[in-house]
């Protein structure tokens, strides 16, 4: 029986991102899990094998999801256009992220999807999402499974989240009016550009004074991801950084021009 095209829904801006999937069968099962719940946008980051006959077999007809899947060779481009990124993790990691249940995550994602692309990440079967990958997320999602046996099969985890999303989409009141927020929220790529600039500016003003920059950068990352700045706010912040860099250059030029070197009185 030919499969009818999916219904267009508010879930169209929601991208399921599978990172480093080892078994192609899990990609197929995840596609099936998505399609049953009206999710169609799949992005794959470094899959071990794709396309693959096992993926197609386990998709059980959800070939349209697999055919349209985008394949990326790193996480960054896979989420560059997304302004809300949540990562599913079975365990609490070293990264202190706000953590949501599947139902809470579904509400957050649906509300944000009304304004543009959003992403929900799933990690590799063996190791899950790395700390580095979670650092790029606004929040984590944990299925409150039995703590003595909390790791679901990848496609099963996709199914649980897809069901929460569908339930929320079927019952949710319409998303808040975009009037409440006129500027588009910053995307992951814009935020990463800002973090790189912040890193350079902190070095330029000698903020670290010999200490390792890593901890403070992680904390600042958390602060700005939590604040979800919009594009105009990010432009202001980058303007401040550019001025700080300019002043640091002027100060160092003045210091080296002054007779007797850079000593301050
Ligand atoms: N062995 C890995 C788990 C991998 S399971 C670990 O211990 O971290 C594959 C993926 O399914 C995970 O990366 C996560 O995205 C999702 N997943 C599995 N169980 C989950 C749970 N209880 N809550 C949230 N996501 C889960």
mmCIF file of C-alpha atoms and ligand atoms in Angstrom:
data_model
loop_
_atom_site.group_PDB
_atom_site.id
_atom_site.type_symbol
_atom_site.label_atom_id
_atom_site.label_comp_id
_atom_site.label_asym_id
_atom_site.label_seq_id
_atom_site.Cartn_x
_atom_site.Cartn_y
_atom_site.Cartn_z
ATOM 1 C CA UNK A 1 0.000 0.000 0.000
ATOM 2 C CA UNK A 2 1.539 3.363 -0.943
ATOM 3 C CA UNK A 3 2.273 5.547 2.067
ATOM 4 C CA UNK A 4 0.532 8.887 2.140
ATOM 5 C CA UNK A 5 2.708 11.975 2.568
ATOM 6 C CA UNK A 6 3.006 13.149 6.179
ATOM 7 C CA UNK A 7 0.592 15.768 7.465
ATOM 8 C CA UNK A 8 2.223 19.193 7.646
ATOM 9 C CA UNK A 9 2.379 20.109 11.330
ATOM 10 C CA UNK A 10 4.002 22.415 13.815
ATOM 11 C CA UNK A 11 6.642 19.694 14.193
ATOM 12 C CA UNK A 12 8.122 20.591 10.781
ATOM 13 C CA UNK A 13 10.743 22.848 12.368
ATOM 14 C CA UNK A 14 11.851 20.102 14.712
ATOM 15 C CA UNK A 15 15.004 18.233 13.684
ATOM 16 C CA UNK A 16 15.933 14.916 15.240
ATOM 17 C CA UNK A 17 19.735 14.704 15.197
ATOM 18 C CA UNK A 18 21.375 11.294 15.668
ATOM 19 C CA UNK A 19 25.042 11.715 16.548
ATOM 20 C CA UNK A 20 27.557 8.979 15.706
ATOM 21 C CA UNK A 21 25.011 6.162 15.369
ATOM 22 C CA UNK A 22 26.867 2.860 15.175
ATOM 23 C CA UNK A 23 24.126 0.480 13.996
ATOM 24 C CA UNK A 24 22.330 1.380 10.759
ATOM 25 C CA UNK A 25 19.327 -0.618 11.984
ATOM 26 C CA UNK A 26 18.855 1.915 14.760
ATOM 27 C CA UNK A 27 18.685 4.713 12.196
ATOM 28 C CA UNK A 28 15.885 2.841 10.422
ATOM 29 C CA UNK A 29 14.031 2.128 13.680
ATOM 30 C CA UNK A 30 14.404 5.765 14.739
ATOM 31 C CA UNK A 31 12.981 6.901 11.377
ATOM 32 C CA UNK A 32 9.998 4.602 11.907
ATOM 33 C CA UNK A 33 9.511 5.862 15.452
ATOM 34 C CA UNK A 34 9.571 9.449 14.176
ATOM 35 C CA UNK A 35 7.232 8.881 11.250
ATOM 36 C CA UNK A 36 4.553 7.244 13.411
ATOM 37 C CA UNK A 37 4.449 10.427 15.499
ATOM 38 C CA UNK A 38 4.473 12.888 12.603
ATOM 39 C CA UNK A 39 8.157 13.821 12.801
ATOM 40 C CA UNK A 40 9.987 13.809 9.481
ATOM 41 C CA UNK A 41 13.163 15.870 9.784
ATOM 42 C CA UNK A 42 16.192 13.673 10.430
ATOM 43 C CA UNK A 43 19.828 14.804 10.506
ATOM 44 C CA UNK A 44 22.671 12.311 10.896
ATOM 45 C CA UNK A 45 26.108 13.239 12.220
ATOM 46 C CA UNK A 46 28.904 10.816 11.266
ATOM 47 C CA UNK A 47 26.756 7.673 11.030
ATOM 48 C CA UNK A 48 28.929 4.523 10.921
ATOM 49 C CA UNK A 49 27.005 3.262 7.878
ATOM 50 C CA UNK A 50 24.333 5.143 5.915
ATOM 51 C CA UNK A 51 22.563 4.560 3.588
ATOM 52 C CA UNK A 52 22.414 0.886 4.482
ATOM 53 C CA UNK A 53 19.985 -1.983 3.711
ATOM 54 C CA UNK A 54 19.425 -2.588 7.444
ATOM 55 C CA UNK A 55 18.371 1.009 7.938
ATOM 56 C CA UNK A 56 15.883 0.701 5.086
ATOM 57 C CA UNK A 57 14.581 -2.673 6.343
ATOM 58 C CA UNK A 58 13.945 -1.418 9.889
ATOM 59 C CA UNK A 59 12.388 1.832 8.693
ATOM 60 C CA UNK A 60 9.475 -0.430 7.659
ATOM 61 C CA UNK A 61 8.187 2.010 5.055
ATOM 62 C CA UNK A 62 9.401 5.271 6.574
ATOM 63 C CA UNK A 63 11.744 5.575 3.581
ATOM 64 C CA UNK A 64 10.686 9.176 3.019
ATOM 65 C CA UNK A 65 12.314 10.119 6.343
ATOM 66 C CA UNK A 66 15.538 8.267 5.440
ATOM 67 C CA UNK A 67 15.611 9.612 1.867
ATOM 68 C CA UNK A 68 15.313 13.183 3.111
ATOM 69 C CA UNK A 69 17.856 12.726 5.946
ATOM 70 C CA UNK A 70 20.796 15.120 5.822
ATOM 71 C CA UNK A 71 24.232 13.668 6.658
ATOM 72 C CA UNK A 72 26.864 15.885 8.313
ATOM 73 C CA UNK A 73 30.476 15.189 9.241
ATOM 74 C CA UNK A 74 30.313 17.114 12.514
ATOM 75 C CA UNK A 75 27.682 18.355 14.945
ATOM 76 C CA UNK A 76 28.239 22.060 14.331
ATOM 77 C CA UNK A 77 26.729 22.303 10.818
ATOM 78 C CA UNK A 78 23.909 19.932 11.814
ATOM 79 C CA UNK A 79 22.573 22.434 14.357
ATOM 80 C CA UNK A 80 23.913 25.715 12.904
ATOM 81 C CA UNK A 81 20.441 27.070 12.001
ATOM 82 C CA UNK A 82 18.754 25.946 15.260
ATOM 83 C CA UNK A 83 17.957 28.415 18.038
ATOM 84 C CA UNK A 84 17.045 25.813 20.644
ATOM 85 C CA UNK A 85 19.102 22.636 21.017
ATOM 86 C CA UNK A 86 18.278 19.946 23.610
ATOM 87 C CA UNK A 87 20.368 16.792 24.104
ATOM 88 C CA UNK A 88 18.979 13.457 25.332
ATOM 89 C CA UNK A 89 21.175 11.798 27.887
ATOM 90 C CA UNK A 90 20.579 8.758 30.049
ATOM 91 C CA UNK A 91 23.030 9.912 32.682
ATOM 92 C CA UNK A 92 23.805 13.200 34.338
ATOM 93 C CA UNK A 93 27.201 14.251 33.060
ATOM 94 C CA UNK A 94 29.815 16.648 34.331
ATOM 95 C CA UNK A 95 28.067 19.415 32.381
ATOM 96 C CA UNK A 96 25.598 21.306 34.609
ATOM 97 C CA UNK A 97 22.689 21.728 32.221
ATOM 98 C CA UNK A 98 19.069 22.488 33.008
ATOM 99 C CA UNK A 99 17.407 19.079 32.696
ATOM 100 C CA UNK A 100 13.913 18.437 31.373
ATOM 101 C CA UNK A 101 11.575 15.454 31.383
ATOM 102 C CA UNK A 102 10.354 14.408 27.920
ATOM 103 C CA UNK A 103 7.038 16.255 28.452
ATOM 104 C CA UNK A 104 8.756 19.448 29.590
ATOM 105 C CA UNK A 105 11.188 19.204 26.671
ATOM 106 C CA UNK A 106 8.293 18.735 24.257
ATOM 107 C CA UNK A 107 6.641 21.958 25.469
ATOM 108 C CA UNK A 108 9.903 23.918 25.201
ATOM 109 C CA UNK A 109 10.656 22.566 21.734
ATOM 110 C CA UNK A 110 7.166 23.168 20.378
ATOM 111 C CA UNK A 111 7.016 26.734 21.669
ATOM 112 C CA UNK A 112 10.448 27.448 20.163
ATOM 113 C CA UNK A 113 9.649 25.683 16.887
ATOM 114 C CA UNK A 114 7.014 28.346 16.247
ATOM 115 C CA UNK A 115 9.941 30.762 15.708
ATOM 116 C CA UNK A 116 12.335 28.666 13.630
ATOM 117 C CA UNK A 117 14.346 25.446 13.489
ATOM 118 C CA UNK A 118 15.061 23.574 16.749
ATOM 119 C CA UNK A 119 16.998 20.350 17.386
ATOM 120 C CA UNK A 120 16.759 17.331 19.638
ATOM 121 C CA UNK A 121 20.017 15.348 19.843
ATOM 122 C CA UNK A 122 20.566 11.659 20.560
ATOM 123 C CA UNK A 123 23.980 10.148 21.233
ATOM 124 C CA UNK A 124 25.769 7.041 20.031
ATOM 125 C CA UNK A 125 24.728 3.622 21.348
ATOM 126 C CA UNK A 126 27.949 2.896 23.199
ATOM 127 C CA UNK A 127 28.900 6.228 24.670
ATOM 128 C CA UNK A 128 25.941 8.614 24.444
ATOM 129 C CA UNK A 129 26.494 12.354 23.900
ATOM 130 C CA UNK A 130 29.963 13.560 24.888
ATOM 131 C CA UNK A 131 30.499 16.496 27.247
ATOM 132 C CA UNK A 132 31.586 18.565 24.252
ATOM 133 C CA UNK A 133 28.356 17.784 22.434
ATOM 134 C CA UNK A 134 26.283 18.577 25.545
ATOM 135 C CA UNK A 135 28.151 21.899 25.873
ATOM 136 C CA UNK A 136 26.404 22.993 22.688
ATOM 137 C CA UNK A 137 22.952 22.311 24.141
ATOM 138 C CA UNK A 138 20.637 24.740 25.916
ATOM 139 C CA UNK A 139 19.411 21.858 28.076
ATOM 140 C CA UNK A 140 19.408 18.098 28.593
ATOM 141 C CA UNK A 141 16.483 15.683 28.426
ATOM 142 C CA UNK A 142 16.375 12.677 30.693
ATOM 143 C CA UNK A 143 13.743 9.965 30.434
ATOM 144 C CA UNK A 144 13.130 9.194 34.121
ATOM 145 C CA UNK A 145 13.815 5.483 33.719
ATOM 146 C CA UNK A 146 14.687 3.009 36.499
ATOM 147 C CA UNK A 147 17.967 4.456 37.831
ATOM 148 C CA UNK A 148 19.446 0.968 38.123
ATOM 149 C CA UNK A 149 18.843 0.368 34.379
ATOM 150 C CA UNK A 150 18.338 3.738 32.760
ATOM 151 C CA UNK A 151 19.773 3.421 29.273
ATOM 152 C CA UNK A 152 17.124 2.823 26.590
ATOM 153 C CA UNK A 153 17.869 1.549 23.120
ATOM 154 C CA UNK A 154 18.463 4.560 20.863
ATOM 155 C CA UNK A 155 15.312 4.107 18.743
ATOM 156 C CA UNK A 156 13.247 3.427 21.877
ATOM 157 C CA UNK A 157 14.454 6.736 23.311
ATOM 158 C CA UNK A 158 13.512 8.464 20.042
ATOM 159 C CA UNK A 159 10.057 6.862 20.295
ATOM 160 C CA UNK A 160 9.494 8.128 23.849
ATOM 161 C CA UNK A 161 10.441 11.694 22.905
ATOM 162 C CA UNK A 162 8.493 11.558 19.629
ATOM 163 C CA UNK A 163 5.373 10.483 21.548
ATOM 164 C CA UNK A 164 5.773 13.308 24.060
ATOM 165 C CA UNK A 165 6.126 15.741 21.174
ATOM 166 C CA UNK A 166 3.071 14.418 19.396
ATOM 167 C CA UNK A 167 0.990 14.527 22.558
ATOM 168 C CA UNK A 168 2.072 18.093 23.173
ATOM 169 C CA UNK A 169 1.372 19.043 19.547
ATOM 170 C CA UNK A 170 -2.125 17.542 19.715
ATOM 171 C CA UNK A 171 -3.060 19.162 23.010
ATOM 172 C CA UNK A 172 -0.953 22.307 23.163
ATOM 173 C CA UNK A 173 -2.583 25.727 22.966
ATOM 174 C CA UNK A 174 -1.238 27.727 19.993
ATOM 175 C CA UNK A 175 2.296 29.050 20.524
ATOM 176 C CA UNK A 176 2.612 32.509 22.093
ATOM 177 C CA UNK A 177 2.343 35.374 19.668
ATOM 178 C CA UNK A 178 5.632 36.266 17.963
ATOM 179 C CA UNK A 179 4.771 39.865 18.966
ATOM 180 C CA UNK A 180 6.191 38.982 22.390
ATOM 181 C CA UNK A 181 9.599 38.645 20.808
ATOM 182 C CA UNK A 182 10.066 40.575 17.591
ATOM 183 C CA UNK A 183 13.760 39.880 16.967
ATOM 184 C CA UNK A 184 14.686 36.405 15.755
ATOM 185 C CA UNK A 185 16.441 34.329 18.430
ATOM 186 C CA UNK A 186 20.154 33.690 17.851
ATOM 187 C CA UNK A 187 20.990 30.431 16.118
ATOM 188 C CA UNK A 188 23.565 27.922 17.281
ATOM 189 C CA UNK A 189 26.022 29.171 14.612
ATOM 190 C CA UNK A 190 25.605 32.790 15.775
ATOM 191 C CA UNK A 191 26.100 31.766 19.399
ATOM 192 C CA UNK A 192 29.237 29.792 18.507
ATOM 193 C CA UNK A 193 30.574 32.862 16.664
ATOM 194 C CA UNK A 194 29.905 34.920 19.794
ATOM 195 C CA UNK A 195 31.626 32.360 22.069
ATOM 196 C CA UNK A 196 34.723 32.353 19.836
ATOM 197 C CA UNK A 197 34.757 36.194 19.940
ATOM 198 C CA UNK A 198 34.305 36.190 23.733
ATOM 199 C CA UNK A 199 37.247 33.793 24.023
ATOM 200 C CA UNK A 200 39.471 36.128 21.941
ATOM 201 C CA UNK A 201 38.352 39.248 23.815
ATOM 202 C CA UNK A 202 39.029 37.714 27.239
ATOM 203 C CA UNK A 203 42.550 36.879 26.091
ATOM 204 C CA UNK A 204 43.003 40.395 24.658
ATOM 205 C CA UNK A 205 42.070 42.065 27.970
ATOM 206 C CA UNK A 206 44.185 39.528 29.906
ATOM 207 C CA UNK A 207 41.195 38.368 31.901
ATOM 208 C CA UNK A 208 42.670 34.939 32.707
ATOM 209 C CA UNK A 209 46.015 36.113 34.116
ATOM 210 C CA UNK A 210 47.668 32.760 33.652
ATOM 211 C CA UNK A 211 44.678 30.667 34.870
ATOM 212 C CA UNK A 212 43.184 28.070 32.565
ATOM 213 C CA UNK A 213 40.392 29.689 30.491
ATOM 214 C CA UNK A 214 38.344 26.477 30.267
ATOM 215 C CA UNK A 215 36.221 26.658 33.413
ATOM 216 C CA UNK A 216 35.243 30.273 33.013
ATOM 217 C CA UNK A 217 34.422 29.760 29.336
ATOM 218 C CA UNK A 218 32.152 26.829 30.210
ATOM 219 C CA UNK A 219 30.376 28.927 32.830
ATOM 220 C CA UNK A 220 29.931 31.859 30.463
ATOM 221 C CA UNK A 221 28.644 29.478 27.808
ATOM 222 C CA UNK A 222 26.004 28.221 30.266
ATOM 223 C CA UNK A 223 25.067 31.778 31.223
ATOM 224 C CA UNK A 224 24.505 32.929 27.637
ATOM 225 C CA UNK A 225 22.776 29.728 26.525
ATOM 226 C CA UNK A 226 20.396 30.089 29.477
ATOM 227 C CA UNK A 227 19.660 33.689 28.533
ATOM 228 C CA UNK A 228 18.749 32.743 24.910
ATOM 229 C CA UNK A 229 19.792 36.137 23.513
ATOM 230 C CA UNK A 230 18.149 37.306 20.311
ATOM 231 C CA UNK A 231 20.121 38.457 17.266
ATOM 232 C CA UNK A 232 20.048 42.150 18.177
ATOM 233 C CA UNK A 233 21.245 41.436 21.728
ATOM 234 C CA UNK A 234 24.065 39.311 20.350
ATOM 235 C CA UNK A 235 25.092 42.169 18.013
ATOM 236 C CA UNK A 236 25.288 44.524 21.026
ATOM 237 C CA UNK A 237 27.399 42.013 22.968
ATOM 238 C CA UNK A 238 29.734 41.570 20.003
ATOM 239 C CA UNK A 239 30.015 45.351 19.699
ATOM 240 C CA UNK A 240 31.127 45.498 23.344
ATOM 241 C CA UNK A 241 33.698 42.762 22.718
ATOM 242 C CA UNK A 242 35.024 44.550 19.621
ATOM 243 C CA UNK A 243 35.431 47.779 21.632
ATOM 244 C CA UNK A 244 37.166 45.913 24.463
ATOM 245 C CA UNK A 245 39.596 44.423 21.926
ATOM 246 C CA UNK A 246 40.179 47.857 20.391
ATOM 247 C CA UNK A 247 40.875 49.418 23.812
ATOM 248 C CA UNK A 248 43.236 46.550 24.652
ATOM 249 C CA UNK A 249 45.151 47.194 21.403
ATOM 250 C CA UNK A 250 45.334 50.925 22.166
ATOM 251 C CA UNK A 251 46.498 50.259 25.722
ATOM 252 C CA UNK A 252 49.199 47.890 24.574
ATOM 253 C CA UNK A 253 50.354 50.320 21.840
ATOM 254 C CA UNK A 254 50.489 53.164 24.414
ATOM 255 C CA UNK A 255 52.325 50.907 26.866
ATOM 256 C CA UNK A 256 55.035 49.971 24.384
ATOM 257 C CA UNK A 257 55.394 53.618 23.195
ATOM 258 C CA UNK A 258 55.894 54.924 26.736
ATOM 259 C CA UNK A 259 59.534 55.305 27.734
ATOM 260 C CA UNK A 260 60.469 52.786 30.374
ATOM 261 C CA UNK A 261 58.137 50.042 29.111
ATOM 262 C CA UNK A 262 54.674 48.885 30.215
ATOM 263 C CA UNK A 263 54.866 49.404 33.984
ATOM 264 C CA UNK A 264 51.878 51.222 35.416
ATOM 265 C CA UNK A 265 52.448 53.894 38.007
HETATM 266 N N1 LIG B 1 25.539 3.963 26.799
HETATM 267 C C1 LIG B 1 25.102 5.305 26.695
HETATM 268 C C2 LIG B 1 23.637 5.364 26.328
HETATM 269 C C3 LIG B 1 23.442 5.312 24.897
HETATM 270 S S1 LIG B 1 21.785 5.031 24.476
HETATM 271 C C4 LIG B 1 25.246 6.023 28.013
HETATM 272 O O1 LIG B 1 25.375 5.371 29.007
HETATM 273 O O2 LIG B 1 25.208 7.250 28.005
HETATM 274 C C5 LIG B 1 21.710 6.030 23.027
HETATM 275 C C6 LIG B 1 21.037 7.367 23.207
HETATM 276 O O3 LIG B 1 19.659 7.180 23.567
HETATM 277 C C7 LIG B 1 21.601 8.230 24.306
HETATM 278 O O4 LIG B 1 22.743 8.944 23.906
HETATM 279 C C8 LIG B 1 20.437 9.172 24.565
HETATM 280 O O5 LIG B 1 20.423 10.174 23.581
HETATM 281 C C9 LIG B 1 19.238 8.248 24.387
HETATM 282 N N2 LIG B 1 18.790 7.692 25.681
HETATM 283 C C10 LIG B 1 18.850 6.423 26.117
HETATM 284 N N3 LIG B 1 18.329 6.312 27.358
HETATM 285 C C11 LIG B 1 17.922 7.555 27.717
HETATM 286 C C12 LIG B 1 17.306 8.101 28.891
HETATM 287 N N4 LIG B 1 16.999 7.368 29.951
HETATM 288 N N5 LIG B 1 17.035 9.438 28.887
HETATM 289 C C13 LIG B 1 17.351 10.222 27.825
HETATM 290 N N6 LIG B 1 17.926 9.749 26.707
HETATM 291 C C14 LIG B 1 18.211 8.437 26.638
#
